[in-house]
Amino acid sequence: MLPRWILILLLTALMIVTTGGLGLYRAQEDAVRRKVAEDLVAVARLKGDQIAAWRTDQLEDAAALKEHGYLRQSVVRFTADPGAENAEDLRERFRILATQHDYTDILLTDPTGRMLSSLSGKRYAQGVYATDLAAAVHEKTPVLMDIHTDPQGQTPHISVIAPLFSNDEAVSTPVGAVILVIDAARFLYPLIQSWPTGSETAETLLVRQDGEHVLFLNDLRHQPDTALKLRIPLTRTDMPAVMAVLGREGFVRGRDYRGVEVVSVIRPIPDSPWFMVTKVDTTEVFAEWRRQSVLIWALLAGATVLIGAIAILLRQHERNIHFRALYVSEAALRNSLERYGITLKSIGDAVIVADARGMVELLNPAAEALTGWGDVEAHGKPLDEILRIVDEETGKTVESLPAKVLREGAVIGLTRHPLLIARDGTRRPIADSGAPIRDADGEIIGVVLVFRDQTEERRARRTSEIRSDLIEYAATHTLDEMMTRALEIVTERVESPSGWFGFVETDSHTPSGARGQTPALIGFHRTGEQIPNDPIEPTDAIAECVRRNKPIIRNDDIPSKGRQVSGDGGIRRYRELVVPVIHKDQTVAVLGVSGKQGDYTDKEAAELASLSDMIWEIAARKRTEADRQKAEQRYRRLFESAGDGILVLNADTGRVLDANPSLLRMVDMSHETIVGKDLGELGPFTRMTLFEDALETLQGKNVFHCDDAALETADGRIVEIEFVGTSYRVDHNRIIQFNIRDITRRKQAEIERERLLSAIEQAGETIVMTDPDGVIQYVNPAFERVTGYTRREAVGQTPCALENRRHDDAYYRILRETLAIGRVFQGRMVNQRKDRTLLTQEVTIAPVRDAAGRTVNYVGVAHDITENLAMAAQLQQAQKLESVGRLAGGVAHDYNNMLGVILGYTELALKKVDPSDPLHDDLMEIFDAARRSSEITRQLLAFARRQTVSPRVLDVNETVEGMLKMLRHLIGEDIDLRWFPKHRSWPVKIDPSQIEQILANLCLNARDAISGVGKVMIETENITFDEAYCAHHPDCIPGEYVLLAASDDGRGMDKETLESIFEPFFTTKDVRRGTGLGLATVYGIVKQNNGFINVYSEPGKGTTFKIYLPRHQGPATTSSPDPPVEIPLGRGETILLVEDEPAILKVGAMMLEGLGYRVLTADTPTSAMRLADAHVDKIHLLVTDVVMPEMNGRDLANQLKARCPEIRTLFMSGYTANVIAHRGVLDVGVYFIQKPFSRKDLGIKVRGILDETSPQASRQGVTK
């Protein structure tokens, strides 16, 4: 039975657990309800605010329509005139509104509600919107209608009615209303149906009161297609939707339209008849709570069961206490006995217990191991049989220790050098003692013997002695001598005739001998006989020892290959023992013995291992000392022979410790004068703050660099240096070492190199350097400018990859052969720029050789002569034109004079012959032939730019327009002439007749290039050329130009033909079809007017000529009137005719007299002056040749002008020779007629001058 206080405690705990469990249940249930209510309220507030905001946005958008002036104007226009144009305009504005605001439809009604138009074209019943429309018009503000369906469909809509007024609302009358129809399914329903978290039953309802029912305004989650159809009577007061209509708000519980119990939050929508119900099934929201409540009840039941179990356990515990007390007392005694036995067996010393008769009672494990007897089999046997002890020095059996202890009754030790002989005959040195065992009365009832194995202690002591001997021996002997001594000791210890020691190289794990040979051993017989070098094979015990890092014992009597070292067979390693020396987990050396008569044992392996570590340590120290001595010698040799100066200082004192010969030579000082001095006391270093900075820096860092410094030597020389300072420790002393390099020559070489590189970089010629294989290693900036390739693009390429091989194979073969024999190649090379344009260069390529005469590079220097060649070609062309011009001038002067005589007399003869007379036709043939000949002369002068012209500012479009009829007649009906003028072309300054010559020649060439039907296109355009374009087109000068282009779809021309088309007398036509002067004339006219011409043509693809004439800054002049058809007659005016050619003089006089003028003739300027002086009447006009022997026509005119100020002058010539014209252009105010001329030409020109009716026309040259 439990104590009373325990029972009271258990009952109290049971009551606390029950009360706490019920309280926790109710608290958790309340918390779940609050959480559900908070979540539903948050969702309801969010959605209610969104719906209210959406309603406000719709009303604001509708209110904005009242201010929409364009819409109001469109409505007013439509109501006034509902025609197609106004209707379409209104619908377009409706479409824009619908697109911007996602309206389903937009309606227009009059103020009474009658529908006038709609975006969709549907017709709506008038009564649907009448009430809300009247309210909107009355209140003059938009009205948002309730959710409704239109008569044609069942889709729920929401409409916004926006009234429109003609002008100011305060005094205006309504003109109608715009009804914005919104599909509830596009925004409102998705907004209502969405839920912010995942839920299977959560739902939002939008309802309003409809009479005695609640009308659901949206589709339901669990009952589709219910919007505006489902109605619930107001008597269902347990439904949250009915509660909302009846005025309830906030969190409520009830049943929904399915009859399922739900929790809901009710919230009215501001400014609307709508109510929103957010609900979720109670089974969902309280599902987690139900699981938690089950757990709470389970925990409560478990706590109750636990309290009952505690009561049972306490009762059982009381019963066990008594029995446990009994057990503990008995176990304590038993444990005490076992502890003594375990202690006896666990101690490291051997213990033997015998009775008073000397019979064995107990052997602990250590005694068993040393004696070789087991505890069971030794029990009851005499102690002297189990423990056999002899003197180590004499070998005699010593007195029985137990007998002595029993006799004397005290603790007794054995002799100085006891040796225990085990059961198997193994002898071990021991240290032992014996003690009597007494009973409670003090009587001796037994004896206990305690002894320990001293083998390891003696071995350690011996090893220490050997170590001391070897260290002392190594101090005065060489490594080989020390190793010989060590191996004598080793072989003696393990009774082996031969022994050897080898170091293992860490990189290959190959043992090496005492002298470091690799991969060989140096072994020694115990007598000192040296074994020759012997390579170690992988199958050897040594290789296995190194590989496995453990001792290897071989007692198989099979000698390893190559181990038989003496001819008589006395020294053979039939048995082997090899032990490794392991340092940092690696085998660094091996020690081995062989040839023992008996087998090697693990004991010997252990002894040999301790000896091997000691030998390796001494030998390694000896080797390290030898290596250090070698390193010091090597360092000293390097120090003395180094090319750089080396200065060693004490870091703490700053005094020089050492200096090598290179430094002494550099500063011109001796070793005695520099060593031991402070660095600041040495002349060359006193003025160098860099060394002071270096010393200060090296106090905290290990390295200091200086790439450029100057040192002044004792004799005043300046030495350019660079130095590195390093700080390190030697024997606890901090040392600073300066390595100083004389870079004077290098600096001078760098200056020369920089000067040379600067010259190369700034050179105008391109310079390329390649390796012996022709791969580019360097190009200068001139190469980049000339070729367009950047240095990065060129380096690594070959010149052939860049030049695109523009020469034949023979050219490159000669280049390679020249360079192969080491000669310099010179030649002209055509290469290709990066932009595919060609350039011509004068190239020099030379090999670069090293000191041995080997070609290490090739350097190429190229001078670009492309522009020079182009200029030379232009100069040659100019010289050719100049020559042709001089030829044309000479021909024109004489030839035109003769043609003038022929034309004049023929024309006079025609007037005297009846047209029906056959002679009339012959005279006409002569006349036509002469006119054609004069035209050839005119073309020749035009090509040579010697044609006398009178340029004026004109509009090219107008000039071409006036020629179209003539050009169409010229090319025939089978060819379509198309004209594409620029809308407003810039004015140009040119003789209009030259425009006619250009187009006539180009159209005739196009006609001849077209076989059959074709087309010719003439077009104009305004063009501006910048400097970048003109840089690649030498004929072009930057500026503004008017383009006159003529194109045809004829047979076209190849490249060779294009290169010669502008040469005089060059033609591809038959001999009878052309003179070869047409395009030459065009070229000359264009050049005479400072323009340029481009030609584009390919065989079979037609030809295009593009002529660019410079823009003239100024307006175009009006066209001159056409010359009169009839020849104007004279009125008796006096004309002085001066001509050095008699025939021309005669025929000219006849023409003028026939026209009604009085004519005074003179064949020289002098006679003309005398004639003028002698003539008393007024001379109205001077008609004079330009080029005459005594003086030219201009000088004659000037002299006569001085005498007769009112006289006018008409110059006539076949070639003016720049007397009255510059480059063929007449000077201002000069009248001129071109030889040969007809009677009509002369009559019109003279009459025009005398009458001054058309000054500009009279100054114009006669055209074809």
mmCIF file of N, CA and C in Angstrom, residues 813-867:
data_model
loop_
_atom_site.group_PDB
_atom_site.id
_atom_site.type_symbol
_atom_site.label_atom_id
_atom_site.label_comp_id
_atom_site.label_asym_id
_atom_site.label_seq_id
_atom_site.Cartn_x
_atom_site.Cartn_y
_atom_site.Cartn_z
ATOM 1 N N ARG A 813 57.294 34.053 -107.484
ATOM 2 C CA ARG A 813 58.443 33.141 -107.517
ATOM 3 C C ARG A 813 59.748 33.930 -107.486
ATOM 4 N N ILE A 814 59.809 35.009 -108.270
ATOM 5 C CA ILE A 814 61.012 35.850 -108.267
ATOM 6 C C ILE A 814 61.221 36.460 -106.880
ATOM 7 N N LEU A 815 60.129 36.898 -106.241
ATOM 8 C CA LEU A 815 60.234 37.484 -104.894
ATOM 9 C C LEU A 815 60.818 36.467 -103.919
ATOM 10 N N ARG A 816 60.295 35.235 -103.929
ATOM 11 C CA ARG A 816 60.774 34.212 -102.995
ATOM 12 C C ARG A 816 62.225 33.850 -103.273
ATOM 13 N N GLU A 817 62.579 33.688 -104.562
ATOM 14 C CA GLU A 817 63.948 33.311 -104.889
ATOM 15 C C GLU A 817 64.925 34.407 -104.477
ATOM 16 N N THR A 818 64.565 35.666 -104.673
ATOM 17 C CA THR A 818 65.442 36.770 -104.286
ATOM 18 C C THR A 818 65.694 36.763 -102.785
ATOM 19 N N LEU A 819 64.637 36.598 -102.012
ATOM 20 C CA LEU A 819 64.797 36.596 -100.554
ATOM 21 C C LEU A 819 65.505 35.336 -100.069
ATOM 22 N N ALA A 820 65.327 34.217 -100.768
ATOM 23 C CA ALA A 820 65.942 32.963 -100.335
ATOM 24 C C ALA A 820 67.452 33.026 -100.412
ATOM 25 N N ILE A 821 67.983 33.781 -101.369
ATOM 26 C CA ILE A 821 69.442 33.882 -101.487
ATOM 27 C C ILE A 821 69.981 35.059 -100.686
ATOM 28 N N GLY A 822 69.096 35.709 -99.887
ATOM 29 C CA GLY A 822 69.549 36.765 -98.994
ATOM 30 C C GLY A 822 69.670 38.128 -99.633
ATOM 31 N N ARG A 823 69.091 38.321 -100.802
ATOM 32 C CA ARG A 823 69.174 39.606 -101.479
ATOM 33 C C ARG A 823 67.925 40.440 -101.178
ATOM 34 N N VAL A 824 68.039 41.736 -101.450
ATOM 35 C CA VAL A 824 66.926 42.660 -101.219
ATOM 36 C C VAL A 824 66.048 42.666 -102.467
ATOM 37 N N PHE A 825 64.752 42.549 -102.249
ATOM 38 C CA PHE A 825 63.794 42.582 -103.367
ATOM 39 C C PHE A 825 63.206 43.983 -103.473
ATOM 40 N N GLN A 826 63.156 44.509 -104.687
ATOM 41 C CA GLN A 826 62.538 45.805 -104.963
ATOM 42 C C GLN A 826 61.605 45.647 -106.154
ATOM 43 N N GLY A 827 60.451 46.249 -106.066
ATOM 44 C CA GLY A 827 59.502 46.157 -107.166
ATOM 45 C C GLY A 827 58.246 46.926 -106.880
ATOM 46 N N ARG A 828 57.372 46.929 -107.845
ATOM 47 C CA ARG A 828 56.073 47.580 -107.724
ATOM 48 C C ARG A 828 55.029 46.496 -107.504
ATOM 49 N N MET A 829 54.152 46.716 -106.502
ATOM 50 C CA MET A 829 53.187 45.688 -106.126
ATOM 51 C C MET A 829 51.808 46.313 -105.986
ATOM 52 N N VAL A 830 50.816 45.630 -106.543
ATOM 53 C CA VAL A 830 49.425 46.050 -106.416
ATOM 54 C C VAL A 830 48.780 45.205 -105.321
ATOM 55 N N ASN A 831 48.335 45.852 -104.261
ATOM 56 C CA ASN A 831 47.707 45.169 -103.134
ATOM 57 C C ASN A 831 46.257 45.625 -102.992
ATOM 58 N N GLN A 832 45.596 45.035 -102.044
ATOM 59 C CA GLN A 832 44.178 45.327 -101.819
ATOM 60 C C GLN A 832 43.984 45.821 -100.400
ATOM 61 N N ARG A 833 43.290 46.948 -100.247
ATOM 62 C CA ARG A 833 42.979 47.472 -98.921
ATOM 63 C C ARG A 833 41.876 46.636 -98.279
ATOM 64 N N LYS A 834 41.613 46.946 -97.012
ATOM 65 C CA LYS A 834 40.559 46.220 -96.299
ATOM 66 C C LYS A 834 39.194 46.457 -96.931
ATOM 67 N N ASP A 835 38.978 47.665 -97.507
ATOM 68 C CA ASP A 835 37.692 47.967 -98.138
ATOM 69 C C ASP A 835 37.625 47.490 -99.583
ATOM 70 N N ARG A 836 38.566 46.590 -99.983
ATOM 71 C CA ARG A 836 38.598 45.969 -101.307
ATOM 72 C C ARG A 836 39.086 46.893 -102.415
ATOM 73 N N THR A 837 39.447 48.129 -102.089
ATOM 74 C CA THR A 837 40.010 49.002 -103.111
ATOM 75 C C THR A 837 41.488 48.661 -103.292
ATOM 76 N N LEU A 838 42.021 48.970 -104.477
ATOM 77 C CA LEU A 838 43.387 48.605 -104.818
ATOM 78 C C LEU A 838 44.327 49.772 -104.545
ATOM 79 N N LEU A 839 45.572 49.434 -104.214
ATOM 80 C CA LEU A 839 46.596 50.449 -104.076
ATOM 81 C C LEU A 839 47.882 49.910 -104.682
ATOM 82 N N THR A 840 48.647 50.786 -105.264
ATOM 83 C CA THR A 840 49.918 50.416 -105.886
ATOM 84 C C THR A 840 51.045 50.970 -105.016
ATOM 85 N N GLN A 841 52.058 50.130 -104.758
ATOM 86 C CA GLN A 841 53.136 50.517 -103.866
ATOM 87 C C GLN A 841 54.483 50.149 -104.477
ATOM 88 N N GLU A 842 55.478 51.007 -104.207
ATOM 89 C CA GLU A 842 56.865 50.667 -104.477
ATOM 90 C C GLU A 842 57.388 49.954 -103.236
ATOM 91 N N VAL A 843 57.794 48.679 -103.378
ATOM 92 C CA VAL A 843 58.072 47.812 -102.239
ATOM 93 C C VAL A 843 59.553 47.459 -102.209
ATOM 94 N N THR A 844 60.120 47.497 -100.999
ATOM 95 C CA THR A 844 61.482 47.002 -100.758
ATOM 96 C C THR A 844 61.405 46.018 -99.592
ATOM 97 N N ILE A 845 61.840 44.772 -99.835
ATOM 98 C CA ILE A 845 61.806 43.730 -98.804
ATOM 99 C C ILE A 845 63.226 43.238 -98.597
ATOM 100 N N ALA A 846 63.699 43.246 -97.351
ATOM 101 C CA ALA A 846 65.070 42.861 -97.042
ATOM 102 C C ALA A 846 65.079 41.869 -95.892
ATOM 103 N N PRO A 847 66.020 40.895 -95.916
ATOM 104 C CA PRO A 847 66.151 39.972 -94.778
ATOM 105 C C PRO A 847 66.900 40.638 -93.624
ATOM 106 N N VAL A 848 66.555 40.240 -92.390
ATOM 107 C CA VAL A 848 67.241 40.709 -91.177
ATOM 108 C C VAL A 848 67.962 39.514 -90.576
ATOM 109 N N ARG A 849 69.269 39.652 -90.386
ATOM 110 C CA ARG A 849 70.095 38.533 -89.926
ATOM 111 C C ARG A 849 70.579 38.772 -88.497
ATOM 112 N N ASP A 850 70.804 37.652 -87.786
ATOM 113 C CA ASP A 850 71.373 37.746 -86.452
ATOM 114 C C ASP A 850 72.886 37.700 -86.531
ATOM 115 N N ALA A 851 73.546 37.616 -85.384
ATOM 116 C CA ALA A 851 75.010 37.634 -85.359
ATOM 117 C C ALA A 851 75.599 36.445 -86.080
ATOM 118 N N ALA A 852 74.856 35.322 -86.122
ATOM 119 C CA ALA A 852 75.368 34.130 -86.797
ATOM 120 C C ALA A 852 75.079 34.138 -88.286
ATOM 121 N N GLY A 853 74.428 35.165 -88.770
ATOM 122 C CA GLY A 853 74.126 35.232 -90.195
ATOM 123 C C GLY A 853 72.845 34.554 -90.589
ATOM 124 N N ARG A 854 72.070 34.056 -89.625
ATOM 125 C CA ARG A 854 70.789 33.421 -89.925
ATOM 126 C C ARG A 854 69.708 34.484 -90.108
ATOM 127 N N THR A 855 68.819 34.238 -91.048
ATOM 128 C CA THR A 855 67.702 35.153 -91.278
ATOM 129 C C THR A 855 66.664 34.944 -90.186
ATOM 130 N N VAL A 856 66.436 35.983 -89.389
ATOM 131 C CA VAL A 856 65.482 35.880 -88.280
ATOM 132 C C VAL A 856 64.201 36.657 -88.554
ATOM 133 N N ASN A 857 64.255 37.605 -89.468
ATOM 134 C CA ASN A 857 63.067 38.390 -89.813
ATOM 135 C C ASN A 857 63.188 38.876 -91.251
ATOM 136 N N TYR A 858 62.054 39.334 -91.766
ATOM 137 C CA TYR A 858 62.027 40.083 -93.015
ATOM 138 C C TYR A 858 61.335 41.409 -92.729
ATOM 139 N N VAL A 859 61.884 42.504 -93.282
ATOM 140 C CA VAL A 859 61.278 43.809 -93.110
ATOM 141 C C VAL A 859 60.941 44.357 -94.492
ATOM 142 N N GLY A 860 59.728 44.816 -94.615
ATOM 143 C CA GLY A 860 59.270 45.373 -95.876
ATOM 144 C C GLY A 860 58.880 46.827 -95.717
ATOM 145 N N VAL A 861 59.353 47.676 -96.630
ATOM 146 C CA VAL A 861 59.007 49.093 -96.637
ATOM 147 C C VAL A 861 58.300 49.374 -97.957
ATOM 148 N N ALA A 862 57.128 49.972 -97.877
ATOM 149 C CA ALA A 862 56.322 50.205 -99.081
ATOM 150 C C ALA A 862 55.892 51.666 -99.124
ATOM 151 N N HIS A 863 56.027 52.262 -100.286
ATOM 152 C CA HIS A 863 55.609 53.642 -100.515
ATOM 153 C C HIS A 863 54.377 53.628 -101.423
ATOM 154 N N ASP A 864 53.291 54.203 -100.940
ATOM 155 C CA ASP A 864 52.042 54.212 -101.694
ATOM 156 C C ASP A 864 52.145 55.220 -102.839
ATOM 157 N N ILE A 865 52.055 54.718 -104.061
ATOM 158 C CA ILE A 865 52.137 55.595 -105.242
ATOM 159 C C ILE A 865 50.814 55.605 -105.986
ATOM 160 N N THR A 866 49.739 55.157 -105.302
ATOM 161 C CA THR A 866 48.438 55.096 -105.972
ATOM 162 C C THR A 866 48.014 56.482 -106.443
ATOM 163 N N GLU A 867 48.096 57.466 -105.542
ATOM 164 C CA GLU A 867 47.681 58.810 -105.918
ATOM 165 C C GLU A 867 48.614 59.408 -106.968
#
